[in-house]
Coordinates of C-alpha atoms in Angstrom, one line a residue:
X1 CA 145.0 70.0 -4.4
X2 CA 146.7 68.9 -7.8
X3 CA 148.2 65.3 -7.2
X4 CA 145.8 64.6 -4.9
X5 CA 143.4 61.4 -5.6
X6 CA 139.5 61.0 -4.9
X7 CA 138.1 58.1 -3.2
X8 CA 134.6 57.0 -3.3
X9 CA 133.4 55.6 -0.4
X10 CA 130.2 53.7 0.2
X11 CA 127.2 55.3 2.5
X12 CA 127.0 54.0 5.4
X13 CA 124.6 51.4 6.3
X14 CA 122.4 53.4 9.3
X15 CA 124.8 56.5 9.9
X16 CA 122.7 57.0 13.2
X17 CA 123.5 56.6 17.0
X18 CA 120.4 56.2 19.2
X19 CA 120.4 58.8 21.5
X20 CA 119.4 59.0 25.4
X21 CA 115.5 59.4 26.3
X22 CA 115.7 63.1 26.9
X23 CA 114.4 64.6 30.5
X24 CA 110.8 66.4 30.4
X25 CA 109.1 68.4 33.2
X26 CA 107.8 66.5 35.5
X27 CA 104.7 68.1 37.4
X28 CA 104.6 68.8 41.1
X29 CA 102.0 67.8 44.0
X30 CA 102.2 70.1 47.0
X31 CA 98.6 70.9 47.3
X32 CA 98.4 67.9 49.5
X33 CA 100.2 69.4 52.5
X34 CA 97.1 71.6 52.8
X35 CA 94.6 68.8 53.0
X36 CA 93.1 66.8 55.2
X37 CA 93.3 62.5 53.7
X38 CA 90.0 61.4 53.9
X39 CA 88.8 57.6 53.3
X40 CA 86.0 56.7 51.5
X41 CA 84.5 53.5 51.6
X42 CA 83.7 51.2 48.3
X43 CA 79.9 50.2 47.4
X44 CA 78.3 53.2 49.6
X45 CA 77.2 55.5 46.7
X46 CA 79.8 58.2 45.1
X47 CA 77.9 61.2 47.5
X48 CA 79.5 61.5 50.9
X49 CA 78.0 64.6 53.5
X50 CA 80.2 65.6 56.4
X51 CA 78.5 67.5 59.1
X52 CA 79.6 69.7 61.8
X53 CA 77.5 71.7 64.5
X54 CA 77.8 75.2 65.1
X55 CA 79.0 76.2 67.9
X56 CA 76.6 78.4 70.5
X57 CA 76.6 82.4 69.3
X58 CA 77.9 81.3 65.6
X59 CA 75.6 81.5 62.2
X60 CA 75.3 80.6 58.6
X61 CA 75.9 83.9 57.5
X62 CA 79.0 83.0 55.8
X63 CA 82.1 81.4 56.2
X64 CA 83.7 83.9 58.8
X65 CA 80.6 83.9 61.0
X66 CA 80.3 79.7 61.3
X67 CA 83.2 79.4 63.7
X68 CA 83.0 82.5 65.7
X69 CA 81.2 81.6 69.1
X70 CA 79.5 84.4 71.0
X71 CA 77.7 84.0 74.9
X72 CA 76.9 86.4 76.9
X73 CA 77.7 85.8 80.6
X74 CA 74.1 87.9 81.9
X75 CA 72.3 85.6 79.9
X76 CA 73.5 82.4 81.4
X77 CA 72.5 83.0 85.0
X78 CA 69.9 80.8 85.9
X79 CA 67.4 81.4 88.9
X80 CA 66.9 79.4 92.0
X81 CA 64.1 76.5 91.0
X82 CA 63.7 77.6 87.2
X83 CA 64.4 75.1 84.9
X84 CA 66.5 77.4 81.8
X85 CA 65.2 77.4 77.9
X86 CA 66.4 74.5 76.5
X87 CA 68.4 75.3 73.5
X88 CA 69.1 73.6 69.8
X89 CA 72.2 72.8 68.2
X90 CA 72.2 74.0 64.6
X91 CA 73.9 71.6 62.0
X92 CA 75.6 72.5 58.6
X93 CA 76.0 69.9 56.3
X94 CA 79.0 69.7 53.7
X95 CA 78.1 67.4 50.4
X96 CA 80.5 66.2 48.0
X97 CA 80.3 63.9 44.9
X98 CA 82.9 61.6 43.9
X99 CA 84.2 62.0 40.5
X100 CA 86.1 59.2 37.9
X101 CA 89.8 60.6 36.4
X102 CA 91.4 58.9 33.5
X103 CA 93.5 58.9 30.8
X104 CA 94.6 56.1 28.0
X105 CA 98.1 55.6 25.4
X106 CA 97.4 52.8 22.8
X107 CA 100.8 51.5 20.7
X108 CA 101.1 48.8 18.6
X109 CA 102.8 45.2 18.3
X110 CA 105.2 46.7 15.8
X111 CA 106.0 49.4 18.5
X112 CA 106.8 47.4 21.0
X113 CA 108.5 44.5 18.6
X114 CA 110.6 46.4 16.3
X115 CA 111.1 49.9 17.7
X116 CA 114.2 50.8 19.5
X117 CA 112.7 52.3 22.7
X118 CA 110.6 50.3 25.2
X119 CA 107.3 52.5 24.1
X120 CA 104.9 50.8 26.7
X121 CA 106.9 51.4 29.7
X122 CA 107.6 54.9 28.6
X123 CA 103.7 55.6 28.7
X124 CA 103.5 54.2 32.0
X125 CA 105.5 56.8 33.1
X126 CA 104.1 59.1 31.2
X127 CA 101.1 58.0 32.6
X128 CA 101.6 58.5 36.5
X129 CA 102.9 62.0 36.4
X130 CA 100.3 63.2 33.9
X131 CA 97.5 61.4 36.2
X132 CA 99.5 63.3 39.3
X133 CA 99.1 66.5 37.7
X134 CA 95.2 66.0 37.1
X135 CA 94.7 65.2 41.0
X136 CA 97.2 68.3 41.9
X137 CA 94.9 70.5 39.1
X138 CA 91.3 68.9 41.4
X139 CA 93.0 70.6 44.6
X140 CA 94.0 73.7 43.0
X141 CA 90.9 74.4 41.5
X142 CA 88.6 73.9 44.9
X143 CA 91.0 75.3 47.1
X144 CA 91.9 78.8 44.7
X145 CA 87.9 78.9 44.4
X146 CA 87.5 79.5 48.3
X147 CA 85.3 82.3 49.0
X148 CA 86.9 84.3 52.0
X149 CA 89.6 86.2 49.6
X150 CA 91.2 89.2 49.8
X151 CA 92.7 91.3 47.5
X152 CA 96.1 93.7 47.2
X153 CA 95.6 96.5 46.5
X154 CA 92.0 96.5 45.2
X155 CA 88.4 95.4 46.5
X156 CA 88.4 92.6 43.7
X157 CA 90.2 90.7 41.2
X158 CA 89.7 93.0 38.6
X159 CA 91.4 96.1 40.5
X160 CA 94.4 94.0 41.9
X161 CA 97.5 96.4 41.8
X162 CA 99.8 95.4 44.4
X163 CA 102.2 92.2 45.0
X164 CA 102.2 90.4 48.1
X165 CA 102.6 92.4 51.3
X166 CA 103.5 91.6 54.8
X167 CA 100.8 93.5 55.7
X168 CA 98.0 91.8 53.8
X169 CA 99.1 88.5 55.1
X170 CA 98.7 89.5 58.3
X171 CA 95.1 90.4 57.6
X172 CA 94.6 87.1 56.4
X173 CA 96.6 85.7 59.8
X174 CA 94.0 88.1 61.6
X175 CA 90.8 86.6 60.2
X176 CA 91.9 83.0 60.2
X177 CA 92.4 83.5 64.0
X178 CA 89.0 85.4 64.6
X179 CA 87.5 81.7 63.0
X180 CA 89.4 79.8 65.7
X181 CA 91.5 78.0 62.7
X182 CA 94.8 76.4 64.1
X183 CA 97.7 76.2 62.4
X184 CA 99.0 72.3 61.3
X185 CA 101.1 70.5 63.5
X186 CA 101.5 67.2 61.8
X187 CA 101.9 66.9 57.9
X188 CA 101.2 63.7 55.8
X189 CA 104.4 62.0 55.1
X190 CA 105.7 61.8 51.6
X191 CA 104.6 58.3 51.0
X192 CA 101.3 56.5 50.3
X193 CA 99.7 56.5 53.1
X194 CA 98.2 57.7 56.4
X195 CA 101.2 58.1 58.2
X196 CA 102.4 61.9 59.4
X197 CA 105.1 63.8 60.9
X198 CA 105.4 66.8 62.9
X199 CA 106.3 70.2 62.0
X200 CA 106.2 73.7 63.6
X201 CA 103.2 75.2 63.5
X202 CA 102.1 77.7 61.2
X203 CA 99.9 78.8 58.1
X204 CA 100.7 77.0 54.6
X205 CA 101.0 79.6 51.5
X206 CA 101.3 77.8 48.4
X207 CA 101.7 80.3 44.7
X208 CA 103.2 80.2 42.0
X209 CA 107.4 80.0 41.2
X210 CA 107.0 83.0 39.9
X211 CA 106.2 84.8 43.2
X212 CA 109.3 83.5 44.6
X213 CA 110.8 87.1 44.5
X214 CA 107.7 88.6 46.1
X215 CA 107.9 85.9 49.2
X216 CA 111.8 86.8 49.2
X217 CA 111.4 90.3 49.6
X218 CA 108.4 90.3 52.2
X219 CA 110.4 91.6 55.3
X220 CA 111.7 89.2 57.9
X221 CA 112.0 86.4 55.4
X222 CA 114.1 83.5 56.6
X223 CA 115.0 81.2 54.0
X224 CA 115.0 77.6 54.7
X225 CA 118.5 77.4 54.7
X226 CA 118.8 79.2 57.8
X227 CA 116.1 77.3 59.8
X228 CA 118.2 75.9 61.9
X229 CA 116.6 72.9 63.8
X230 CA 113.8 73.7 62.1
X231 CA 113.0 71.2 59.3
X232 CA 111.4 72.4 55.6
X233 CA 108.0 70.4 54.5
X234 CA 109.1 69.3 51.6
X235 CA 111.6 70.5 48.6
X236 CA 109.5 73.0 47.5
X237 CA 109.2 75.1 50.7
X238 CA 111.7 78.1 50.2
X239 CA 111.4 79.8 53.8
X240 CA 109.0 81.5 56.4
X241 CA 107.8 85.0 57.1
X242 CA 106.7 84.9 60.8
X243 CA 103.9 82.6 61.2
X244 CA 103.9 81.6 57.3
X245 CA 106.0 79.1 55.4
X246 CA 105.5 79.0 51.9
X247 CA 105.7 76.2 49.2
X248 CA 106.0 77.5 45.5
X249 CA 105.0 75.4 42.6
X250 CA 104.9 76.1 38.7
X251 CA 102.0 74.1 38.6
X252 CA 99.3 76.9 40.1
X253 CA 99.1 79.3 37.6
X254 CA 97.6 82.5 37.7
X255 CA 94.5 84.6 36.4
X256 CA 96.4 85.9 33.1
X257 CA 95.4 89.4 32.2
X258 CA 93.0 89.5 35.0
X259 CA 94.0 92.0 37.3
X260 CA 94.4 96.2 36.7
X261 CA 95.7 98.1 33.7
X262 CA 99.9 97.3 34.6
X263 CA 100.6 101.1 33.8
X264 CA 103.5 101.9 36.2
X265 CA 102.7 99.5 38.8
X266 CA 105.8 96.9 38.3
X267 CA 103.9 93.8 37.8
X268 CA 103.9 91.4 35.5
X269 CA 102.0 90.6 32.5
X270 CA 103.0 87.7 30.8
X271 CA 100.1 87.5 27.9
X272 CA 100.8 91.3 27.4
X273 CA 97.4 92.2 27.6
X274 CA 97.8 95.4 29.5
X275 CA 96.2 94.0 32.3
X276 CA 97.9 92.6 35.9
X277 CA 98.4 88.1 35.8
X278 CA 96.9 88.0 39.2
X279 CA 98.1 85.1 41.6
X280 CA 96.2 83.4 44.2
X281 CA 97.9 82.8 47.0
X282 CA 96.6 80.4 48.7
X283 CA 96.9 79.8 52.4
X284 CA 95.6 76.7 54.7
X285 CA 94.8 76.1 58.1
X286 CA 94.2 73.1 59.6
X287 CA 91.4 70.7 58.6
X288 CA 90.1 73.7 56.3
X289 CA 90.3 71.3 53.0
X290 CA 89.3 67.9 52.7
X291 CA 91.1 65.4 49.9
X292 CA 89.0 62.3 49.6
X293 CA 89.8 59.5 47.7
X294 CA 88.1 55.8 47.4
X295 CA 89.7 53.2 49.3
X296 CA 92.6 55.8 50.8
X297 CA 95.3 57.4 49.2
X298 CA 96.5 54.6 46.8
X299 CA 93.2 55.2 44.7
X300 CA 95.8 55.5 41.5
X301 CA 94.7 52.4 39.4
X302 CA 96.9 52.2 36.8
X303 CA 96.9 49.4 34.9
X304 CA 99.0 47.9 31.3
X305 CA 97.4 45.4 29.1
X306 CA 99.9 44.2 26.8
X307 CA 99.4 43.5 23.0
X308 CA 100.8 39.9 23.4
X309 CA 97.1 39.5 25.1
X310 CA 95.1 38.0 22.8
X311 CA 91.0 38.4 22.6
X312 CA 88.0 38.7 20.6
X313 CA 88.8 42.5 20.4
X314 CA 92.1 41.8 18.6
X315 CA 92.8 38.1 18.2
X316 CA 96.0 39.4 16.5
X317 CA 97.4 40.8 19.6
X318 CA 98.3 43.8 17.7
X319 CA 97.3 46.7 20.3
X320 CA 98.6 47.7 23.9
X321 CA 97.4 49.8 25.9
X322 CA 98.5 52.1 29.1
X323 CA 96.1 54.2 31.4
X324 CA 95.2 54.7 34.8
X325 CA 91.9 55.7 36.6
X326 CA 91.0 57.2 40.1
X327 CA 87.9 58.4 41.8
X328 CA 88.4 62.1 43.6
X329 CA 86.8 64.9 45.5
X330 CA 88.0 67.9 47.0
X331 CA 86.1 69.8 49.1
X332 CA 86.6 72.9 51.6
X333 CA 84.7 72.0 54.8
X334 CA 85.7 75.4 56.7
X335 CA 85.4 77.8 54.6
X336 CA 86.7 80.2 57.6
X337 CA 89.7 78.6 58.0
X338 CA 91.7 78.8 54.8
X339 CA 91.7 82.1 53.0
X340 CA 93.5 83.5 49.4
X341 CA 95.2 86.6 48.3
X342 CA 94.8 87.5 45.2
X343 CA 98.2 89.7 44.1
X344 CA 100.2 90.8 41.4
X345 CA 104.3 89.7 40.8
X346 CA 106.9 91.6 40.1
X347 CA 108.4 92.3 36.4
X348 CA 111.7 91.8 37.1
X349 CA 112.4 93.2 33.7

């Protein structure tokens, strides 16, 4: 404007306001509910073999035909004075090998000196959840790997067509039962260690979030917010379908692309590759699925050595460092007592 007079004014001297540590995804565990906590003792060896004795009538054929029991009734009478056959018990052995998990963050003195954000305790909490998700990712990839699967819609992963069904769960309910698996009573309680509670019995099914429509829709659904006295497992549990309750996490992701040409069937394909993401769904008796860990469930050995600690490495004390290590294994002792079904999701587009 004409009258008006201009005023130069000095730059300011930082002209910045530090800002909040934003939020991040944190990963989920819930692979644990479907485990059984196993101990393992330090300084034994890092091999551990369970065993378990068939029972009379059952074989090694494969999982479905270890824990079916067969007699026949003729064959057990015995005659007056005659000593009967003596029979063997047949043992099947279960091997596992423990395995080392860890990660490492390194920073420097003028990081944690001069820098405006506490940098080392940052990557300790980096640190735990990213070691979390490595032990949730050991479960998931034993426990999707199980070999009694069945598939919707198709005879095998590659012809999978169909979402979830009431129907197919129920076939899995069928041959679970037929192996004698029972459904868990008692869960391990969200803290570390040994301790469990008790729940209503029934099958676990943990999938992908991005099921959740698929579970929804499955007829008779109750979500959890109608359970009355009944108590969910944990946060993640989103309802039942008769004798299932299922647990949804964005951690167990699917086989992309893996599945049938999409065409008109609905389901989703996130990579666009024409084919069907296929999603195991994975569901747990009891005691199907051991999780062993040395020295018990706080195996987590995370640890900080500060740069202020000075040492031949670095008489300076110019490094830091943040990491954690565990030893794990993960291993399905009943094969015949946890299954998966392998399904497409809905679009929703």
């Amino acid at each position: 404007m004409p009258g008006m007079t201009a005023y130069n004014t000095n730059a300011g001297r930082i002209n910045e306001v530090k800002g909040e540590i934003l939020a991040h995804a944190i990963p989920l565990e819930v692979l644990a509910l479907g485990t059984h906590p196993k101990q393992m003792p330090k300084n034994q060896g890092d091999n551990i073999t369970y065993r378990r004795y068939l029972p009379y009538g059952a074989t090694t054929t494969n999982v479905n035909t270890q824990n079916r029991p067969s007699v026949n009734a003729a064959a057990h009478i015995i005659q007056e004075g005659v000593t009967p056959t003596a029979d063997q018990l047949t043992p099947v052995d279960v091997n596992v090998k423990q395995i080392q998990y860890g990660c490492l963050y390194s920073y420097t003195d003028k990081a944690a000196e001069l820098y405006e954000d506490d940098i080392p305790e940052e990557m300790k909490i980096q640190t735990g959840e990213r070691m979390a998700l490595v032990r949730e990712m050991v479960r998931y990839g034993t426990m999707k790997a199980c070999t009694n699967v069945q598939y919707s819609g198709g005879s095998s992963r590659a012809t999978v067509d169909e979402a979830i069904s009431l129907i197919q769960l129920r076939r899995m309910s069928r041959t679970l039962k037929a192996n004698h698996a029972k459904k868990p009573r008692k869960m391990l309680a969200a803290s570390a260690n040994y301790d469990t509670y008790a729940v209503e019995a029934s099958f676990l099914v943990f999938v992908h979030t991005d099921a959740e429509s698929d579970v929804r829709d499955l007829p008779g659904f109750i979500p959890c917010a109608k359970y009355g006295q009944k108590m969910p497992i944990c946060e993640e549990e989103i309802g039942s379908c008769e004798e299932f309750r299922f647990i949804l996490s964005p951690e167990l992701a699917p086989y992309a692309g893996s599945g049938a040409a999409v065409g008109t069937t609905g389901l989703l394909d996130v990579a666009t590759s024409g084919n069907i993401d296929v999603y195991p769904f994975i569901v747990a008796a009891q005691d199907a699925v051991y999780d062993v860990a040395l020295r018990g469930l706080n195996s987590l050995d995370p640890y900080h050595i500060p740069h202020s600690k000075r040492d031949k490495a670095d008489p300076g004390g110019q490094r830091g460092y943040v990491g954690a290590n565990f030893w794990s294994a993960v291993l399905i002792v009943n094969g015949g007592w946890m299954g998966v079904i392998e399904a497409g999701v809905a679009n929703l587009a």
